[in-house]
Amino acid sequence: MRRIRSVKRSVRFPVSPTLLRRLALASIIANVAIVVTGGAVRLTASGLGCPTWPRCTDESYTTTAEMGVHGVIEFGNRLLTFAVGIIALAVVLAVLAQRARRRGLLPLAVGVLFGIPAQAVLGGITVLTNLNPWVVGLHFLASMAVIAAAYALWRRTGEPDGPTTPTVPAPLRTLALLTTVVSVAVLVVGTWVTGSGPHAGDHGAARNGLAPETISQVHADGVFLLVGLSVALLFAFRAVGASRAARAAGVLLAVELAQGLIGFVQYFTNLPAVLVAAHMLGACLVLLATLGVLWSTRERQPARPPATPATPAAEPVGAAA
């Protein structure tokens, strides 16, 4: 009877590494998608379609017919949070179901999972503060943090469990880290540009008071610096023969140029909603491409098998005599 119980306790439902990796990729896509749909809420002036939180109205958790299309759009985006959370929960369960527990996966998976309700709370604060532009910007940046964690998890699922070793010289790793810092700074300043522009999420929402032309120029200067650093990385990686890192830098540069083109066109065409939405998607892609460069500067080695204790040599027959 005890043997049967022990067998039952050892029964598991293992998840293949391929399935886990696909779930981790789905988590990245879902978190990027909710950033874009959140932008659609703001761009359609539906930010207060549900005027309170966590309810949609004081009497109802769901939208009502009287609230019209803006209520549907805002409430629909709230529902998407549950879908993103379900995917994140599936990733956590898949990590726990691994036949051999992978080091470092569970903290990342749990971080993504708990980042989603934290995002929901920040979204509620944006509503309760009547779409304060600084809170809206923080909401966006928190989404970027969740996407970064989801990306780290995805990359980690495709790596062995051994120590990391650099693939490029130390000065180039420092340059890649500097490029990452500048990329994050460009994202932060981008939220200031958004907070000064016309797409407030509601016709009555306040703006941050910054001069749109001035802060847009600061943002553009940051983009120029980021592009320059990316070009430097591309040529430097090629010079040292780091082909994988060079490909990652090339992808980053291509994404930056496309994003910069969208940014300039939207600025000189009075910020049409379609281009602003594309620019938000581009911001997510710039972050992912930047992290791709950072990851390309190191690689993880296979884990060493645990050492087995030496077997004592057998004594010769008759030695005891």
PDB file of N, CA and C in Angstrom, residues 46-60 62-64 67 70-71 74-75 78 123-131 202:
ATOM      1  N   SER A  46     -11.436  56.943 -25.086  1.00  0.00           N
ATOM      2  CA  SER A  46     -12.267  56.050 -24.279  1.00  0.00           C
ATOM      3  C   SER A  46     -11.658  55.778 -22.908  1.00  0.00           C
ATOM      4  N   GLY A  47     -10.670  56.577 -22.530  1.00  0.00           N
ATOM      5  CA  GLY A  47      -9.989  56.334 -21.272  1.00  0.00           C
ATOM      6  C   GLY A  47     -10.897  56.361 -20.060  1.00  0.00           C
ATOM      7  N   LEU A  48     -11.958  57.140 -20.110  1.00  0.00           N
ATOM      8  CA  LEU A  48     -12.940  57.184 -19.024  1.00  0.00           C
ATOM      9  C   LEU A  48     -14.262  56.590 -19.477  1.00  0.00           C
ATOM     10  N   GLY A  49     -14.185  55.651 -20.450  1.00  0.00           N
ATOM     11  CA  GLY A  49     -15.401  54.946 -20.870  1.00  0.00           C
ATOM     12  C   GLY A  49     -16.036  54.225 -19.709  1.00  0.00           C
ATOM     13  N   CYS A  50     -15.204  53.669 -18.827  1.00  0.00           N
ATOM     14  CA  CYS A  50     -15.628  53.201 -17.511  1.00  0.00           C
ATOM     15  C   CYS A  50     -15.099  54.230 -16.525  1.00  0.00           C
ATOM     16  N   PRO A  51     -15.953  55.071 -15.953  1.00  0.00           N
ATOM     17  CA  PRO A  51     -15.471  56.230 -15.200  1.00  0.00           C
ATOM     18  C   PRO A  51     -14.917  55.932 -13.820  1.00  0.00           C
ATOM     19  N   THR A  52     -14.942  54.663 -13.385  1.00  0.00           N
ATOM     20  CA  THR A  52     -14.403  54.347 -12.072  1.00  0.00           C
ATOM     21  C   THR A  52     -13.734  52.981 -12.136  1.00  0.00           C
ATOM     22  N   TRP A  53     -13.169  52.577 -10.992  1.00  0.00           N
ATOM     23  CA  TRP A  53     -12.446  51.300 -10.918  1.00  0.00           C
ATOM     24  C   TRP A  53     -12.466  50.822  -9.474  1.00  0.00           C
ATOM     25  N   PRO A  54     -12.595  49.529  -9.175  1.00  0.00           N
ATOM     26  CA  PRO A  54     -12.587  48.399 -10.100  1.00  0.00           C
ATOM     27  C   PRO A  54     -13.897  48.153 -10.831  1.00  0.00           C
ATOM     28  N   ARG A  55     -14.981  48.800 -10.381  1.00  0.00           N
ATOM     29  CA  ARG A  55     -16.223  48.694 -11.141  1.00  0.00           C
ATOM     30  C   ARG A  55     -16.128  49.532 -12.408  1.00  0.00           C
ATOM     31  N   CYS A  56     -17.022  49.258 -13.350  1.00  0.00           N
ATOM     32  CA  CYS A  56     -17.084  50.093 -14.547  1.00  0.00           C
ATOM     33  C   CYS A  56     -17.909  51.350 -14.254  1.00  0.00           C
ATOM     34  N   THR A  57     -18.963  51.181 -13.469  1.00  0.00           N
ATOM     35  CA  THR A  57     -19.727  52.309 -12.946  1.00  0.00           C
ATOM     36  C   THR A  57     -19.917  52.078 -11.451  1.00  0.00           C
ATOM     37  N   ASP A  58     -20.505  53.026 -10.775  1.00  0.00           N
ATOM     38  CA  ASP A  58     -20.722  52.859  -9.338  1.00  0.00           C
ATOM     39  C   ASP A  58     -21.649  51.695  -9.036  1.00  0.00           C
ATOM     40  N   GLU A  59     -22.513  51.336  -9.983  1.00  0.00           N
ATOM     41  CA  GLU A  59     -23.490  50.273  -9.759  1.00  0.00           C
ATOM     42  C   GLU A  59     -23.161  48.969 -10.467  1.00  0.00           C
ATOM     43  N   SER A  60     -22.224  48.974 -11.417  1.00  0.00           N
ATOM     44  CA  SER A  60     -22.014  47.794 -12.257  1.00  0.00           C
ATOM     45  C   SER A  60     -20.531  47.564 -12.527  1.00  0.00           C
ATOM     46  N   THR A  62     -19.701  45.865 -15.164  1.00  0.00           N
ATOM     47  CA  THR A  62     -19.635  45.791 -16.632  1.00  0.00           C
ATOM     48  C   THR A  62     -20.174  47.082 -17.243  1.00  0.00           C
ATOM     49  N   THR A  63     -19.858  47.272 -18.515  1.00  0.00           N
ATOM     50  CA  THR A  63     -20.346  48.452 -19.214  1.00  0.00           C
ATOM     51  C   THR A  63     -21.851  48.372 -19.432  1.00  0.00           C
ATOM     52  N   THR A  64     -22.477  49.518 -19.609  1.00  0.00           N
ATOM     53  CA  THR A  64     -23.912  49.580 -19.846  1.00  0.00           C
ATOM     54  C   THR A  64     -24.177  50.214 -21.206  1.00  0.00           C
ATOM     55  N   MET A  67     -23.441  53.915 -21.853  1.00  0.00           N
ATOM     56  CA  MET A  67     -22.064  54.378 -21.940  1.00  0.00           C
ATOM     57  C   MET A  67     -21.527  54.327 -23.361  1.00  0.00           C
ATOM     58  N   HIS A  70     -17.534  54.031 -26.165  1.00  0.00           N
ATOM     59  CA  HIS A  70     -16.367  54.273 -25.311  1.00  0.00           C
ATOM     60  C   HIS A  70     -16.342  53.315 -24.130  1.00  0.00           C
ATOM     61  N   GLY A  71     -17.494  53.029 -23.565  1.00  0.00           N
ATOM     62  CA  GLY A  71     -17.566  52.063 -22.477  1.00  0.00           C
ATOM     63  C   GLY A  71     -17.187  50.667 -22.939  1.00  0.00           C
ATOM     64  N   GLU A  74     -13.256  50.588 -23.419  1.00  0.00           N
ATOM     65  CA  GLU A  74     -12.523  50.569 -22.151  1.00  0.00           C
ATOM     66  C   GLU A  74     -12.743  49.253 -21.413  1.00  0.00           C
ATOM     67  N   PHE A  75     -13.996  48.776 -21.352  1.00  0.00           N
ATOM     68  CA  PHE A  75     -14.278  47.536 -20.642  1.00  0.00           C
ATOM     69  C   PHE A  75     -13.637  46.346 -21.357  1.00  0.00           C
ATOM     70  N   ARG A  78     -10.139  46.034 -20.329  1.00  0.00           N
ATOM     71  CA  ARG A  78     -10.033  45.457 -18.990  1.00  0.00           C
ATOM     72  C   ARG A  78     -10.160  43.938 -19.047  1.00  0.00           C
ATOM     73  N   GLY A 123      -3.629  50.768 -13.830  1.00  0.00           N
ATOM     74  CA  GLY A 123      -4.668  51.215 -14.755  1.00  0.00           C
ATOM     75  C   GLY A 123      -5.860  51.799 -14.022  1.00  0.00           C
ATOM     76  N   GLY A 124      -6.211  51.180 -12.889  1.00  0.00           N
ATOM     77  CA  GLY A 124      -7.301  51.731 -12.090  1.00  0.00           C
ATOM     78  C   GLY A 124      -6.970  53.098 -11.535  1.00  0.00           C
ATOM     79  N   ILE A 125      -5.703  53.282 -11.127  1.00  0.00           N
ATOM     80  CA  ILE A 125      -5.290  54.588 -10.605  1.00  0.00           C
ATOM     81  C   ILE A 125      -5.368  55.649 -11.702  1.00  0.00           C
ATOM     82  N   THR A 126      -5.031  55.286 -12.936  1.00  0.00           N
ATOM     83  CA  THR A 126      -5.144  56.262 -14.026  1.00  0.00           C
ATOM     84  C   THR A 126      -6.578  56.737 -14.194  1.00  0.00           C
ATOM     85  N   VAL A 127      -7.522  55.801 -14.027  1.00  0.00           N
ATOM     86  CA  VAL A 127      -8.935  56.184 -14.138  1.00  0.00           C
ATOM     87  C   VAL A 127      -9.338  57.059 -12.955  1.00  0.00           C
ATOM     88  N   LEU A 128      -8.946  56.633 -11.742  1.00  0.00           N
ATOM     89  CA  LEU A 128      -9.345  57.367 -10.545  1.00  0.00           C
ATOM     90  C   LEU A 128      -8.711  58.753 -10.466  1.00  0.00           C
ATOM     91  N   THR A 129      -7.601  58.961 -11.183  1.00  0.00           N
ATOM     92  CA  THR A 129      -6.963  60.281 -11.219  1.00  0.00           C
ATOM     93  C   THR A 129      -7.342  61.053 -12.487  1.00  0.00           C
ATOM     94  N   ASN A 130      -8.419  60.616 -13.145  1.00  0.00           N
ATOM     95  CA  ASN A 130      -8.898  61.278 -14.364  1.00  0.00           C
ATOM     96  C   ASN A 130      -7.819  61.363 -15.443  1.00  0.00           C
ATOM     97  N   LEU A 131      -7.103  60.232 -15.617  1.00  0.00           N
ATOM     98  CA  LEU A 131      -6.086  60.103 -16.663  1.00  0.00           C
ATOM     99  C   LEU A 131      -4.956  61.122 -16.494  1.00  0.00           C
ATOM    100  N   ASP A 202      -9.235  61.240 -23.015  1.00  0.00           N
ATOM    101  CA  ASP A 202     -10.566  61.804 -22.765  1.00  0.00           C
ATOM    102  C   ASP A 202     -10.462  63.294 -23.049  1.00  0.00           C
TER     103      ASP A 202
END
